[in-house]
Short mmCIF file of C-alpha atoms in Angstrom, two decimals:
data_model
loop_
_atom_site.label_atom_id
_atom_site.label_comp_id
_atom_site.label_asym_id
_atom_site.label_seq_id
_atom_site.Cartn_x
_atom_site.Cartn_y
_atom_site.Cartn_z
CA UNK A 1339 20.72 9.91 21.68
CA UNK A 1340 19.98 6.74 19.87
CA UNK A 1341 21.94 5.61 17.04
CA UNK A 1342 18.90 6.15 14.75
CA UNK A 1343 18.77 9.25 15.28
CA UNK A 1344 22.54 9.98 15.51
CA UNK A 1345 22.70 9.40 11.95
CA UNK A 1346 21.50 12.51 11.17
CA UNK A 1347 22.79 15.27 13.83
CA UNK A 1348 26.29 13.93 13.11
CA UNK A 1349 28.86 14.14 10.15
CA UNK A 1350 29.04 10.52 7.82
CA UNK A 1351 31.78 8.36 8.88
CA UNK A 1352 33.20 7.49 5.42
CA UNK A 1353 32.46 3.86 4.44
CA UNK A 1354 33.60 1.34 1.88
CA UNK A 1355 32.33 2.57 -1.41
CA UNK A 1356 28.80 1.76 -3.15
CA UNK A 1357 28.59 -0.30 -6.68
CA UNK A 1358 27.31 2.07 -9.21
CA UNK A 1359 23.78 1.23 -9.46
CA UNK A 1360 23.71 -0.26 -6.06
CA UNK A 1361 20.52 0.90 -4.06
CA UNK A 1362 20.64 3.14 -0.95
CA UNK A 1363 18.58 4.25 1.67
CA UNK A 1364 16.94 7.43 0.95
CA UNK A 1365 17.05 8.60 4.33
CA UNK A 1366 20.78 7.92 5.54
CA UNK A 1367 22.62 6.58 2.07
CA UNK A 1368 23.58 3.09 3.74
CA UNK A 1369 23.82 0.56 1.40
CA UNK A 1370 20.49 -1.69 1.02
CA UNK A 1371 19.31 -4.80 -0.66
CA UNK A 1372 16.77 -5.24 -3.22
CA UNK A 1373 13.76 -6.71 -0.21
CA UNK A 1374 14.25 -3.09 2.21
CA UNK A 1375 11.40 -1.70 4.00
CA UNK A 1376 10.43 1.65 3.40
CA UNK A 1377 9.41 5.11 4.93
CA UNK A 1378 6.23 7.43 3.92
CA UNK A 1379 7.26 11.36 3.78
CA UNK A 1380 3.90 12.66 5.07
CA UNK A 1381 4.35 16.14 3.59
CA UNK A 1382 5.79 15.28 0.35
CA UNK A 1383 3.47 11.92 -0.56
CA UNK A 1384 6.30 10.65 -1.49
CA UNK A 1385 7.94 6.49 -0.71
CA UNK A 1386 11.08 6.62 0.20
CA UNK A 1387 13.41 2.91 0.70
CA UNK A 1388 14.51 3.07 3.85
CA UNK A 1389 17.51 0.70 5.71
CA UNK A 1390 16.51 -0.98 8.75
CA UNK A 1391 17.87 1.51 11.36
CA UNK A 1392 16.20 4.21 9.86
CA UNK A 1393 12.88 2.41 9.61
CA UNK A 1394 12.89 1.64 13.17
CA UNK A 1395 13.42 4.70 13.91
CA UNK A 1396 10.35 6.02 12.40
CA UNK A 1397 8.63 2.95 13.91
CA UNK A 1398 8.45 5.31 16.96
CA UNK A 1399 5.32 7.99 17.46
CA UNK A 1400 6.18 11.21 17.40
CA UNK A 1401 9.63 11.29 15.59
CA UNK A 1402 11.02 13.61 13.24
CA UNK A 1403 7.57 15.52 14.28
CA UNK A 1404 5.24 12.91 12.24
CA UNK A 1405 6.96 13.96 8.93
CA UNK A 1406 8.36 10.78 8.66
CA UNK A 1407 6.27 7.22 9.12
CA UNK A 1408 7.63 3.80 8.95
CA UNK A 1409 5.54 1.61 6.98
CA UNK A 1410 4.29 -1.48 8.63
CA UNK A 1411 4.32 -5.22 7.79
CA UNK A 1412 0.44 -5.99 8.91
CA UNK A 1413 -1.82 -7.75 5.86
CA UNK A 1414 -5.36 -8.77 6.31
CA UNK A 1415 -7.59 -10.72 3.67
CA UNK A 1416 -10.94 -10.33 3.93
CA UNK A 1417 -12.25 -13.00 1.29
CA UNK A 1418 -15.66 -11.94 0.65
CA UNK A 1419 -15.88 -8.18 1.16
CA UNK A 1420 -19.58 -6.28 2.00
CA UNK A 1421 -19.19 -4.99 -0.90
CA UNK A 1422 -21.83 -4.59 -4.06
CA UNK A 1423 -21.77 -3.76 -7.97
CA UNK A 1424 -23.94 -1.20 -6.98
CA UNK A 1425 -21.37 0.40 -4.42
CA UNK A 1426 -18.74 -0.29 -6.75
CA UNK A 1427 -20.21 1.71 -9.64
CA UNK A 1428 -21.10 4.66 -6.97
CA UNK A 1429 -17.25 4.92 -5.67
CA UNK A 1430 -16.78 5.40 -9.43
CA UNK A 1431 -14.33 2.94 -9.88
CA UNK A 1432 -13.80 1.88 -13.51
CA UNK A 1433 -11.43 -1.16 -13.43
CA UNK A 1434 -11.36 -4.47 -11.42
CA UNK A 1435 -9.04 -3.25 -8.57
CA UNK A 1436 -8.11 0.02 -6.43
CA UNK A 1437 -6.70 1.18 -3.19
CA UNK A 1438 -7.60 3.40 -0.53
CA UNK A 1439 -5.83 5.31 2.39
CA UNK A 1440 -6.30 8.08 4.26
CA UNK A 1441 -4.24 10.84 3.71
CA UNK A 1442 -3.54 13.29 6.52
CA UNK A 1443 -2.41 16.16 5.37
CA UNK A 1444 -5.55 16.35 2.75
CA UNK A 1445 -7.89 15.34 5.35
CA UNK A 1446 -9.24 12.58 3.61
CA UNK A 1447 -9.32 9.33 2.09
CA UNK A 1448 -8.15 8.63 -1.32
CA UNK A 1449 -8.93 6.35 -4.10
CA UNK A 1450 -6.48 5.19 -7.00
CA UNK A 1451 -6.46 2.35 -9.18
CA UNK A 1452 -3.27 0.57 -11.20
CA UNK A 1453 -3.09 1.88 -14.58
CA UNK A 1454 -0.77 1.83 -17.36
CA UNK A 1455 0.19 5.55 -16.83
CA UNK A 1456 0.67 4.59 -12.88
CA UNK A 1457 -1.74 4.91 -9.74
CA UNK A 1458 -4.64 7.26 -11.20
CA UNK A 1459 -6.81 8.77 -8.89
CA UNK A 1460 -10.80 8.60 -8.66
CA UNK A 1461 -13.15 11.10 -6.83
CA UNK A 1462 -14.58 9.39 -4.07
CA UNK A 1463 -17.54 9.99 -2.66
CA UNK A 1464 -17.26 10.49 0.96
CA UNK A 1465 -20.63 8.81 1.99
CA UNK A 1466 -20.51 5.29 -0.14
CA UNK A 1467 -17.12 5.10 1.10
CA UNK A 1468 -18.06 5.25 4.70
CA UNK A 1469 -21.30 2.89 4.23
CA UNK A 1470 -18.21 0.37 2.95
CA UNK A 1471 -16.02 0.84 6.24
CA UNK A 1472 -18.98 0.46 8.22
CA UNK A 1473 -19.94 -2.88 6.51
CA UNK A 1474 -16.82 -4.22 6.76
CA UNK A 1475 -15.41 -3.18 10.13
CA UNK A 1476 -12.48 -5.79 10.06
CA UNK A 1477 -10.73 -3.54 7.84
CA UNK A 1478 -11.81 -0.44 8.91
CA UNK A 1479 -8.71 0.43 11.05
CA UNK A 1480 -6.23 1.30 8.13
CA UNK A 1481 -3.76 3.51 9.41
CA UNK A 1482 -3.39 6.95 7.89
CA UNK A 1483 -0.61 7.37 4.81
CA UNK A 1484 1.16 3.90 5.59
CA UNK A 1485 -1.82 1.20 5.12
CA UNK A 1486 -4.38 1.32 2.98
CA UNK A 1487 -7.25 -1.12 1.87
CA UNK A 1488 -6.69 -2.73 -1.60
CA UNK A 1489 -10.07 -4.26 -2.98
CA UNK A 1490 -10.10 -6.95 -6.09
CA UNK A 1491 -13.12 -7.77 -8.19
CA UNK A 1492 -13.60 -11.07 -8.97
CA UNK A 1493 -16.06 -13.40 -10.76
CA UNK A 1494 -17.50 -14.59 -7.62
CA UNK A 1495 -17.55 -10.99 -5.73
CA UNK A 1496 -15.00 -8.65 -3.73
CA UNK A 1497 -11.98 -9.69 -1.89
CA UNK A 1498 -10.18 -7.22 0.73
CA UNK A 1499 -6.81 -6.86 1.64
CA UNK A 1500 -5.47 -4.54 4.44
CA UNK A 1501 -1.83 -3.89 3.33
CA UNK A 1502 1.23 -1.62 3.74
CA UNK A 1503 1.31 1.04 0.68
CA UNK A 1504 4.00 -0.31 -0.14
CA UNK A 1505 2.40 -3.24 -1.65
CA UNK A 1506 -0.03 -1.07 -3.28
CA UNK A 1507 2.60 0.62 -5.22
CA UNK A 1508 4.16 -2.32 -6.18
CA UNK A 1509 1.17 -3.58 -7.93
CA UNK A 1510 0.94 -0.08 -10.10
CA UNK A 1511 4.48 -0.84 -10.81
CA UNK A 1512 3.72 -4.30 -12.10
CA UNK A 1513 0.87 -2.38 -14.46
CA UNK A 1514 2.71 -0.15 -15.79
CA UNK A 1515 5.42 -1.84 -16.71
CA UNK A 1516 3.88 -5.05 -17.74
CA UNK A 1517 0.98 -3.88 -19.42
CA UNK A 1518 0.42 -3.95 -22.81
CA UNK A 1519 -2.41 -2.97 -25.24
CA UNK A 1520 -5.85 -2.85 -24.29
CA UNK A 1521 -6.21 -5.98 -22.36
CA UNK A 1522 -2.90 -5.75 -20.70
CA UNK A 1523 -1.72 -8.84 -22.28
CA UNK A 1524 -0.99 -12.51 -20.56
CA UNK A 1525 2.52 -11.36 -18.70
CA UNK A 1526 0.61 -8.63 -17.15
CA UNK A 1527 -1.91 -10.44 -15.62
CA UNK A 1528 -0.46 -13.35 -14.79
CA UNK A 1529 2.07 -10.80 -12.57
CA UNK A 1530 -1.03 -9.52 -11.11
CA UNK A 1531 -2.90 -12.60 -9.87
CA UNK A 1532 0.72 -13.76 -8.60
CA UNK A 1533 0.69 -10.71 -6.72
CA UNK A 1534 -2.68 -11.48 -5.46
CA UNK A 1535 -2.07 -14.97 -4.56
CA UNK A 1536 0.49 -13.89 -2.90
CA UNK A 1537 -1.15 -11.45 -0.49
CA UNK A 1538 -4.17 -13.87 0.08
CA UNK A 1539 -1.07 -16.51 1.36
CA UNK A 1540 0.43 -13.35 3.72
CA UNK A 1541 -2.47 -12.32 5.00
CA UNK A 1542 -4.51 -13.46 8.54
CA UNK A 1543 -8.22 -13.95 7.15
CA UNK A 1544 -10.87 -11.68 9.05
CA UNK A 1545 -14.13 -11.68 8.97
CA UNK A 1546 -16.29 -11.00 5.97
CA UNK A 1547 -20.04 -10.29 6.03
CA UNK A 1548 -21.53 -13.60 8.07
CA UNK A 1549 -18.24 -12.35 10.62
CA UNK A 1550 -16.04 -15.47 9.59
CA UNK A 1551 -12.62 -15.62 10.98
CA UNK A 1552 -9.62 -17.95 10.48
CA UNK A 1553 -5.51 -17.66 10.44
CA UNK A 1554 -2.84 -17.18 8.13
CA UNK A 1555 0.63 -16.35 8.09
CA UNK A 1556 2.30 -12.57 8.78
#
């Protein structure tokens, strides 16, 4: 039996004890630090920090029955995404950025954008959705519940990224507690195109529409 996996078929072998306030993983309650990785709970929809044993653990198909996926590290940048104001309007999208993943236990993919209440969800309709994939096929392999494809509007078009949900969630956390007013304020947004700029530096570049391709750092 791995040690992974140990963890939880045997008893907790006491350990030295945890700073009040300290965080944990959610999984095993070892000690973590404040950059962890993190684990999906399929059924539940819910993001759980994870330490690294217990991450790699989930790393592996098939374990804990598919309740439990590890969230990987991949990001992609797509700087111009096939993408028009026209199909923007018809995925009903009412702000300059959202994400979408496919969730597997509801069959289908989901849009939500940042908002200052948290990630709000938008219908999507099925068939401008899948004209999208189809023009951008570089991103079109997002894996189910633990990647999902974060577009930004900008003045000169659409930008893609292909990132763990993680990352997603950590921009809705940047909206809703930075946010302020009806404009969002300048601490708000300058957070958010530092997250952006940050994810464009992370990410290998893939092709857009004219099938460009380049490098970039994982």
């Amino acid at each position: 039996m791995s040690t992974g996996l140990r963890r939880f078929r045997e008893p907790a072998v006491p350990g030295p004890p945890v700073s009040p306030g300290a965080r944990c993983c959610e999984l095993c309650a070892e000690p973590i630090g404040e950059r962890h990785a993190h684990v999906v709970d399929v059924g539940g929809r819910a993001l759980m920090c994870a330490c690294r044993g217990c991450h790699l653990l989930f790393t592996t198909e098939g374990a804990a029955m598919g309740r439990f996926l590890a969230v990987p590290g991949r990001h992609l940048y797509a700087p111009r995404l096939a993408l028009s104001e026209a199909d923007w309007q018809e995925l009903r999208i009412p702000v300059r950025m959202a994400f979408f993943f496919r969730n597997s236990v509801l069959g289908r993919t989901v849009a939500l954008y940042p908002s200052p209440g948290g990630a709000t969800e938008s219908e999507l309709p099925a068939e401008t959705w899948e004209r999208v994939l189809a023009a951008n096929p570089a991103l079109a392999g997002v894996r189910a519940d633990v990647e999902a494809l974060l577009v930004d509007r900008g003045p000169d078009g659409f930008a893609g990224h292909l990132v763990p949900i993680d990352a997603c969630y950590e921009l809705v956390g940047l909206v809703r507690t930075l946010w302020k007013g009806f404009g969002g304020g300048q601490e708000a947004w300058e957070a958010i195109d530092s997250f952006f700029a940050d994810l464009r530096e992370r990410g290998q570049v893939v092709g857009g529409p004219a099938g460009e391709g380049g490098g970039g750092r994982d």
